[in-house]
mmCIF file of C-alpha atoms in Angstrom:
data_model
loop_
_atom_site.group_PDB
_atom_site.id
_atom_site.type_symbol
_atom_site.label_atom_id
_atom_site.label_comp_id
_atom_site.label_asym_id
_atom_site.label_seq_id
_atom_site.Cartn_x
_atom_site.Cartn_y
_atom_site.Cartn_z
ATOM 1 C CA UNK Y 1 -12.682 16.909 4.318
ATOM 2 C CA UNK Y 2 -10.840 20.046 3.181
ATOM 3 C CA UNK Y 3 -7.393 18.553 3.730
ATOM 4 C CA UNK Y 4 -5.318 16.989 1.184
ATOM 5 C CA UNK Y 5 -4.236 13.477 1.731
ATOM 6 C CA UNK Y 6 -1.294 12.037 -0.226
ATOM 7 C CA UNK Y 7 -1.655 8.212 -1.067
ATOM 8 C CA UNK Y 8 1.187 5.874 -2.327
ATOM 9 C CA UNK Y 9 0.885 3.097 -3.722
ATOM 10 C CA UNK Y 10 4.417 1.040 -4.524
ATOM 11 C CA UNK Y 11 5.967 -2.073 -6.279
ATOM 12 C CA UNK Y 12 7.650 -4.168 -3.917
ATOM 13 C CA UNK Y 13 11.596 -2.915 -3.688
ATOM 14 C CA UNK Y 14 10.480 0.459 -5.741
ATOM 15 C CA UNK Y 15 11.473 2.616 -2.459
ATOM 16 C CA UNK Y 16 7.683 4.070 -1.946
ATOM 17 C CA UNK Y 17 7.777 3.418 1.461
ATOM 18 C CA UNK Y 18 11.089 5.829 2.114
ATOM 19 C CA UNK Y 19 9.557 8.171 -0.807
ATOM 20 C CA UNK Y 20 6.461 8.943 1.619
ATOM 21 C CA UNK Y 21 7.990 9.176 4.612
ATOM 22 C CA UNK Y 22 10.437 12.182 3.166
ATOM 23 C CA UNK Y 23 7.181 14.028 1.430
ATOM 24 C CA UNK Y 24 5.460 13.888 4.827
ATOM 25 C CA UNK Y 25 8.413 15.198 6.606
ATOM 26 C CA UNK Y 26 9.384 17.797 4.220
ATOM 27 C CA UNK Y 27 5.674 18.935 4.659
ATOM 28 C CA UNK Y 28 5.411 18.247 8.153
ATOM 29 C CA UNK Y 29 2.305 16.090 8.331
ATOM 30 C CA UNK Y 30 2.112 12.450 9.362
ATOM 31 C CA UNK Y 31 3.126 9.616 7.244
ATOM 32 C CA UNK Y 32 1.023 6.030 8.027
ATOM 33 C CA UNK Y 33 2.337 3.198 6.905
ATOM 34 C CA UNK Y 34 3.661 0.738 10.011
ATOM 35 C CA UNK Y 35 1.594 3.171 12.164
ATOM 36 C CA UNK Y 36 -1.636 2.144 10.019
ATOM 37 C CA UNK Y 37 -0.294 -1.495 10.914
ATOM 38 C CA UNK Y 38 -0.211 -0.689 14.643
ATOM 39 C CA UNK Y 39 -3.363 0.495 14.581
ATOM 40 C CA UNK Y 40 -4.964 -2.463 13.430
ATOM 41 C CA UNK Y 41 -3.224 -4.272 15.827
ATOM 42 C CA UNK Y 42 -5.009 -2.845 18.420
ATOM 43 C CA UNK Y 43 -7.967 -2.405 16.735
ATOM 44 C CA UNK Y 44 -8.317 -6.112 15.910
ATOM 45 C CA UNK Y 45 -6.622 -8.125 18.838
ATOM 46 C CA UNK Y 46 -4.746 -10.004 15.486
ATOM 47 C CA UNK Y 47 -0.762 -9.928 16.335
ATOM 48 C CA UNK Y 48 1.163 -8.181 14.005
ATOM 49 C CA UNK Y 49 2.176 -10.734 11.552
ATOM 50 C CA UNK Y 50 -0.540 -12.368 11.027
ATOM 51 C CA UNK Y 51 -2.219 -8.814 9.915
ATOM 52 C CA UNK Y 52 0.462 -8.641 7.517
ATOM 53 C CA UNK Y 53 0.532 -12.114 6.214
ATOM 54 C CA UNK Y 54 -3.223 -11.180 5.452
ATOM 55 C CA UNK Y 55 -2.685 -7.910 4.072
ATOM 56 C CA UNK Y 56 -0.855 -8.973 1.274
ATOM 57 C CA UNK Y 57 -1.287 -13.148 0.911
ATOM 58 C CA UNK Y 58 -3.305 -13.626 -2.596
ATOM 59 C CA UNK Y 59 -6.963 -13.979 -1.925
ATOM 60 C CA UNK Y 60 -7.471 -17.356 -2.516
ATOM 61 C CA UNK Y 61 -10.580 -18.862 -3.765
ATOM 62 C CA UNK Y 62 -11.269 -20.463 -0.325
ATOM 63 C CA UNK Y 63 -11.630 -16.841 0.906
ATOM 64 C CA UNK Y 64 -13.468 -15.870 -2.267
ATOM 65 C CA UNK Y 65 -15.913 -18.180 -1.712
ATOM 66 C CA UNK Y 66 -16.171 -17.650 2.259
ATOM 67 C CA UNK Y 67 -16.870 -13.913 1.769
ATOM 68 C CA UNK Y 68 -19.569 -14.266 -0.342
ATOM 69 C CA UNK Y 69 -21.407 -17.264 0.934
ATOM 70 C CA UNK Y 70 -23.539 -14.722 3.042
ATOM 71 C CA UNK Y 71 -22.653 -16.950 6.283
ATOM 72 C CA UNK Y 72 -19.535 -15.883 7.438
ATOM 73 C CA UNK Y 73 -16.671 -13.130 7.112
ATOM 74 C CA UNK Y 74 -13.430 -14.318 6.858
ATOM 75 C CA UNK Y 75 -10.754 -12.871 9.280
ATOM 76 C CA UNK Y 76 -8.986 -11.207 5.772
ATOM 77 C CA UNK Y 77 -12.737 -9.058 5.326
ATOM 78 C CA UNK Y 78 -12.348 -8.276 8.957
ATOM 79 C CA UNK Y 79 -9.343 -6.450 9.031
ATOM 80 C CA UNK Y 80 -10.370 -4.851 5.404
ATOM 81 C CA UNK Y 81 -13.116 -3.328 7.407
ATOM 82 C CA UNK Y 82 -11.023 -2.235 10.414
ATOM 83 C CA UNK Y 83 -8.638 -0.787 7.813
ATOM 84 C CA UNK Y 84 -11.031 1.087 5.939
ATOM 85 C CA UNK Y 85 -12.458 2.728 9.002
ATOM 86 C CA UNK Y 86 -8.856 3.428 10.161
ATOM 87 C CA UNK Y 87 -8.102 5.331 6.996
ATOM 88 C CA UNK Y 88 -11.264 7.154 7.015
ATOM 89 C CA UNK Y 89 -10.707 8.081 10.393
ATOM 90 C CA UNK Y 90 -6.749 9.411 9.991
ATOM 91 C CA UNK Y 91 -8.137 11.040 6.331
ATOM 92 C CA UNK Y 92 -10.611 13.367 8.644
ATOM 93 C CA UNK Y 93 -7.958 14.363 11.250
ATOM 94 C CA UNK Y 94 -6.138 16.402 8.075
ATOM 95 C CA UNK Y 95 -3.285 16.328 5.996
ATOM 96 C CA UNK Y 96 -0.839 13.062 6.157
ATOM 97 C CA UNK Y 97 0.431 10.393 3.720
ATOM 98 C CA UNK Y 98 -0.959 7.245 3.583
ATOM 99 C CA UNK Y 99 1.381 4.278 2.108
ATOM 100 C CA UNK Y 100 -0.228 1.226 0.709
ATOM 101 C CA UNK Y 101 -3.122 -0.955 2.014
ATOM 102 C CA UNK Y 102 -5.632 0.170 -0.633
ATOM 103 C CA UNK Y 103 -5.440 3.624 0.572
ATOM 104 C CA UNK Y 104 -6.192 5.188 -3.275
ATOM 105 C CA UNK Y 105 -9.301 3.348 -3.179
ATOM 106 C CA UNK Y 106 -10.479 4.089 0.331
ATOM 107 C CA UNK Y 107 -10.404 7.706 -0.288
ATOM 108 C CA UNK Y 108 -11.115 8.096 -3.866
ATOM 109 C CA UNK Y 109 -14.010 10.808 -3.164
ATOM 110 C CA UNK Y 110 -11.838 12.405 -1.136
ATOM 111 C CA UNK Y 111 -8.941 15.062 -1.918
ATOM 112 C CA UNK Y 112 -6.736 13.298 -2.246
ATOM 113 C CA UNK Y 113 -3.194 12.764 -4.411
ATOM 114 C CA UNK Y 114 -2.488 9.075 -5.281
ATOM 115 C CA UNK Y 115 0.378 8.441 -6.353
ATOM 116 C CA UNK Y 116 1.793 5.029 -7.906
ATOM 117 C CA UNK Y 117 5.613 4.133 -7.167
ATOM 118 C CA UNK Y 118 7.589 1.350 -9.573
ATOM 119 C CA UNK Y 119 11.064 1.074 -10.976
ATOM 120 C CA UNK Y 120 12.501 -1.960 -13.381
ATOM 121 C CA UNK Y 121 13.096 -5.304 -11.787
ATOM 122 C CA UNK Y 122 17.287 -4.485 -11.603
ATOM 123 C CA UNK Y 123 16.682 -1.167 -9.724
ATOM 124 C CA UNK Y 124 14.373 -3.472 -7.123
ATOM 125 C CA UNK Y 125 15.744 -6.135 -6.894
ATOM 126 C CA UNK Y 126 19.437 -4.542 -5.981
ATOM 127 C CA UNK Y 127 17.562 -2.172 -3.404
ATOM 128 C CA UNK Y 128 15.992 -5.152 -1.564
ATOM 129 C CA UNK Y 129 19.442 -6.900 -1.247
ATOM 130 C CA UNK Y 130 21.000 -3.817 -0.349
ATOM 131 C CA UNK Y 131 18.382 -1.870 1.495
ATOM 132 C CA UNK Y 132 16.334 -4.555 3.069
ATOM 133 C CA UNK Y 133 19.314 -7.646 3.457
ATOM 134 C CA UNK Y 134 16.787 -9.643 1.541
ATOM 135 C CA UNK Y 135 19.092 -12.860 0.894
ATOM 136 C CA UNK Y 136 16.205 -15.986 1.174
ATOM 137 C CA UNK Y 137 15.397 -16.749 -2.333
ATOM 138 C CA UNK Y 138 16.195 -14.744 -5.604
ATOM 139 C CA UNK Y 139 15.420 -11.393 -5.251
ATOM 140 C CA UNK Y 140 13.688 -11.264 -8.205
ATOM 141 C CA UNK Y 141 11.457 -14.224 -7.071
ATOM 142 C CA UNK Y 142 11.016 -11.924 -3.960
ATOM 143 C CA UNK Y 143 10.045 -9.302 -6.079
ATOM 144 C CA UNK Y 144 7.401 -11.345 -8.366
ATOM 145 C CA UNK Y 145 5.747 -13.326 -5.610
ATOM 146 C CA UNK Y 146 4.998 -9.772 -3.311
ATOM 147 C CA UNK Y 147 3.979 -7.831 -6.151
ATOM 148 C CA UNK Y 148 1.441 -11.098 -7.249
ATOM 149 C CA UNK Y 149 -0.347 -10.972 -4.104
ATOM 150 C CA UNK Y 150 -0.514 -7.243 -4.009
ATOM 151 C CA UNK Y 151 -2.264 -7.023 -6.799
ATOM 152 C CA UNK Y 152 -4.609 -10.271 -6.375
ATOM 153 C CA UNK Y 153 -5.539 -8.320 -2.843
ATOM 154 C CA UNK Y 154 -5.923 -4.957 -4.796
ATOM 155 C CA UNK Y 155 -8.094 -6.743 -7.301
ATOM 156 C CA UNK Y 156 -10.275 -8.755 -4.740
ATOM 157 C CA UNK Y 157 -11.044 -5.336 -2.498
ATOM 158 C CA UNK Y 158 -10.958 -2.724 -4.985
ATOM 159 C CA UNK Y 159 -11.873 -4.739 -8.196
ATOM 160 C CA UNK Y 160 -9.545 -2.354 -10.300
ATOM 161 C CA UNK Y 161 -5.965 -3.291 -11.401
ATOM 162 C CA UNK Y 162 -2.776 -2.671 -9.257
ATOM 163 C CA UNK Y 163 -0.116 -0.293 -10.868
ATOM 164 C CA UNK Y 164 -2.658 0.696 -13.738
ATOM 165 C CA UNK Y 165 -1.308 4.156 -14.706
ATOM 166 C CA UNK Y 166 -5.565 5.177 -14.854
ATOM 167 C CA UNK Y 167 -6.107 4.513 -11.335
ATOM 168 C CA UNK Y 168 -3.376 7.295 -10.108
ATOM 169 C CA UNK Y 169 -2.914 10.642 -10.748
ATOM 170 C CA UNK Y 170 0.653 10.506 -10.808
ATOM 171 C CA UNK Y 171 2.866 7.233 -11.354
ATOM 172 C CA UNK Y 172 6.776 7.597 -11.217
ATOM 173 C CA UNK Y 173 9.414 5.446 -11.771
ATOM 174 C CA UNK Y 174 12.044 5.643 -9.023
ATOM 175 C CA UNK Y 175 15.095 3.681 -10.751
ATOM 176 C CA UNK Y 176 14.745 6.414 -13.214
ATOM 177 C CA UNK Y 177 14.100 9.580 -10.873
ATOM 178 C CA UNK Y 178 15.530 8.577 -7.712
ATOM 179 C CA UNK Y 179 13.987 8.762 -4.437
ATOM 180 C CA UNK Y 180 15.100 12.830 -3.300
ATOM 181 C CA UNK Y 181 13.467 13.683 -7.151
ATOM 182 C CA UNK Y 182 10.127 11.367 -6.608
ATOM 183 C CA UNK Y 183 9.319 13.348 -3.188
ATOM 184 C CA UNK Y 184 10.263 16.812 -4.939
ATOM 185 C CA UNK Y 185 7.450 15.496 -7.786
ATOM 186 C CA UNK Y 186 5.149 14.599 -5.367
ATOM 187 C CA UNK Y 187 5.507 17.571 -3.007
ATOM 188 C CA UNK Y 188 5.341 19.635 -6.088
ATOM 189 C CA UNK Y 189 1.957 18.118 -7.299
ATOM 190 C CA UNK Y 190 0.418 17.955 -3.315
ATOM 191 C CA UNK Y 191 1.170 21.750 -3.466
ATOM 192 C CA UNK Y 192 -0.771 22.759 -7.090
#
């Protein structure tokens, strides 16, 4: 692969999602993120929500011990092998961003830029109130409970630690920077 892929990976709240869909736009490639989530739709014959309740629900010991019986494959390792060959797939078509869903890990031995998004629990938990209407529980519960099973789901696929400054070659904070200055960073760095 001689293209570059960009790959985001965010906090809950942090504003990755909007941060790379304006890099691919201002570079005029394609962004994945609910189009990844499409494609696994189809790909799977899952609906939807139930691919994103397994996406991102903690990988429970039940599964843990499921997926490495030897005897079965839980419908979680399914879709972690549909979404791996989906990535590889997009990743050989050329440039595009990639947002979430282990992407970084995927790809690693590809060229790629992965990029980490966070910001401090204020900052997130004002934009999901104000961005996303998010009004169930307290935001920062919100907040603490998606970010847990992110990283449980990043641990039990990629067996490295979610949001470890190592594992990225560029982690920003977006409370301090501000979305418009993140995607000037990141366009910056995809262009070096």
């Amino acid at each position: 692969m001689s293209e570059k892929i960009i790959t985001i990976t965010r906090e809950f709240g942090s504003g990755g999602r909007t941060i790379g869909k304006k890099v691919a736009q201002k570079l005029g490639i394609p962004c994945y993120d609910e189009e990844l989530l499409e494609k696994m739709v189809k790909e799977s014959g899952f609906v939807k929500e139930y691919i994103e309740e397994q996406s991102e629900d903690s990988v429970g010991w039940l599964n843990s011990i499921l997926s490495y019986n030897g005897l079965t494959m839980t419908n979680q390792d399914k879709l972690w092998v549909i979404q791996q060959n989906l990535i590889l797939d997009l990743a050989q078509q050329g440039s595009c961003v990639i947002v979430g869903r282990c992407a970084d890990y995927i790809l690693r031995d590809e060229n790629i830029l992965s990029v980490f998004i966070h910001a401090d629990m204020e900052h997130r938990a004002n934009r999901i109130v104000t961005e996303y209407g998010e009004r169930e529980q307290s935001p920062q519960q919100r907040l603490n409970d998606k970010d847990r099973r992110r990283a449980a789901y990043y641990r039990f696929y990629t067996d490295m630690k979610w949001g470890k400054a190592q594992n990225y070659h560029l982690s920003l904070d977006s409370g301090k920077f501000g979305v418009d200055k993140c995607v000037d960073i990141i366009i910056s760095a995809f262009q070096d």
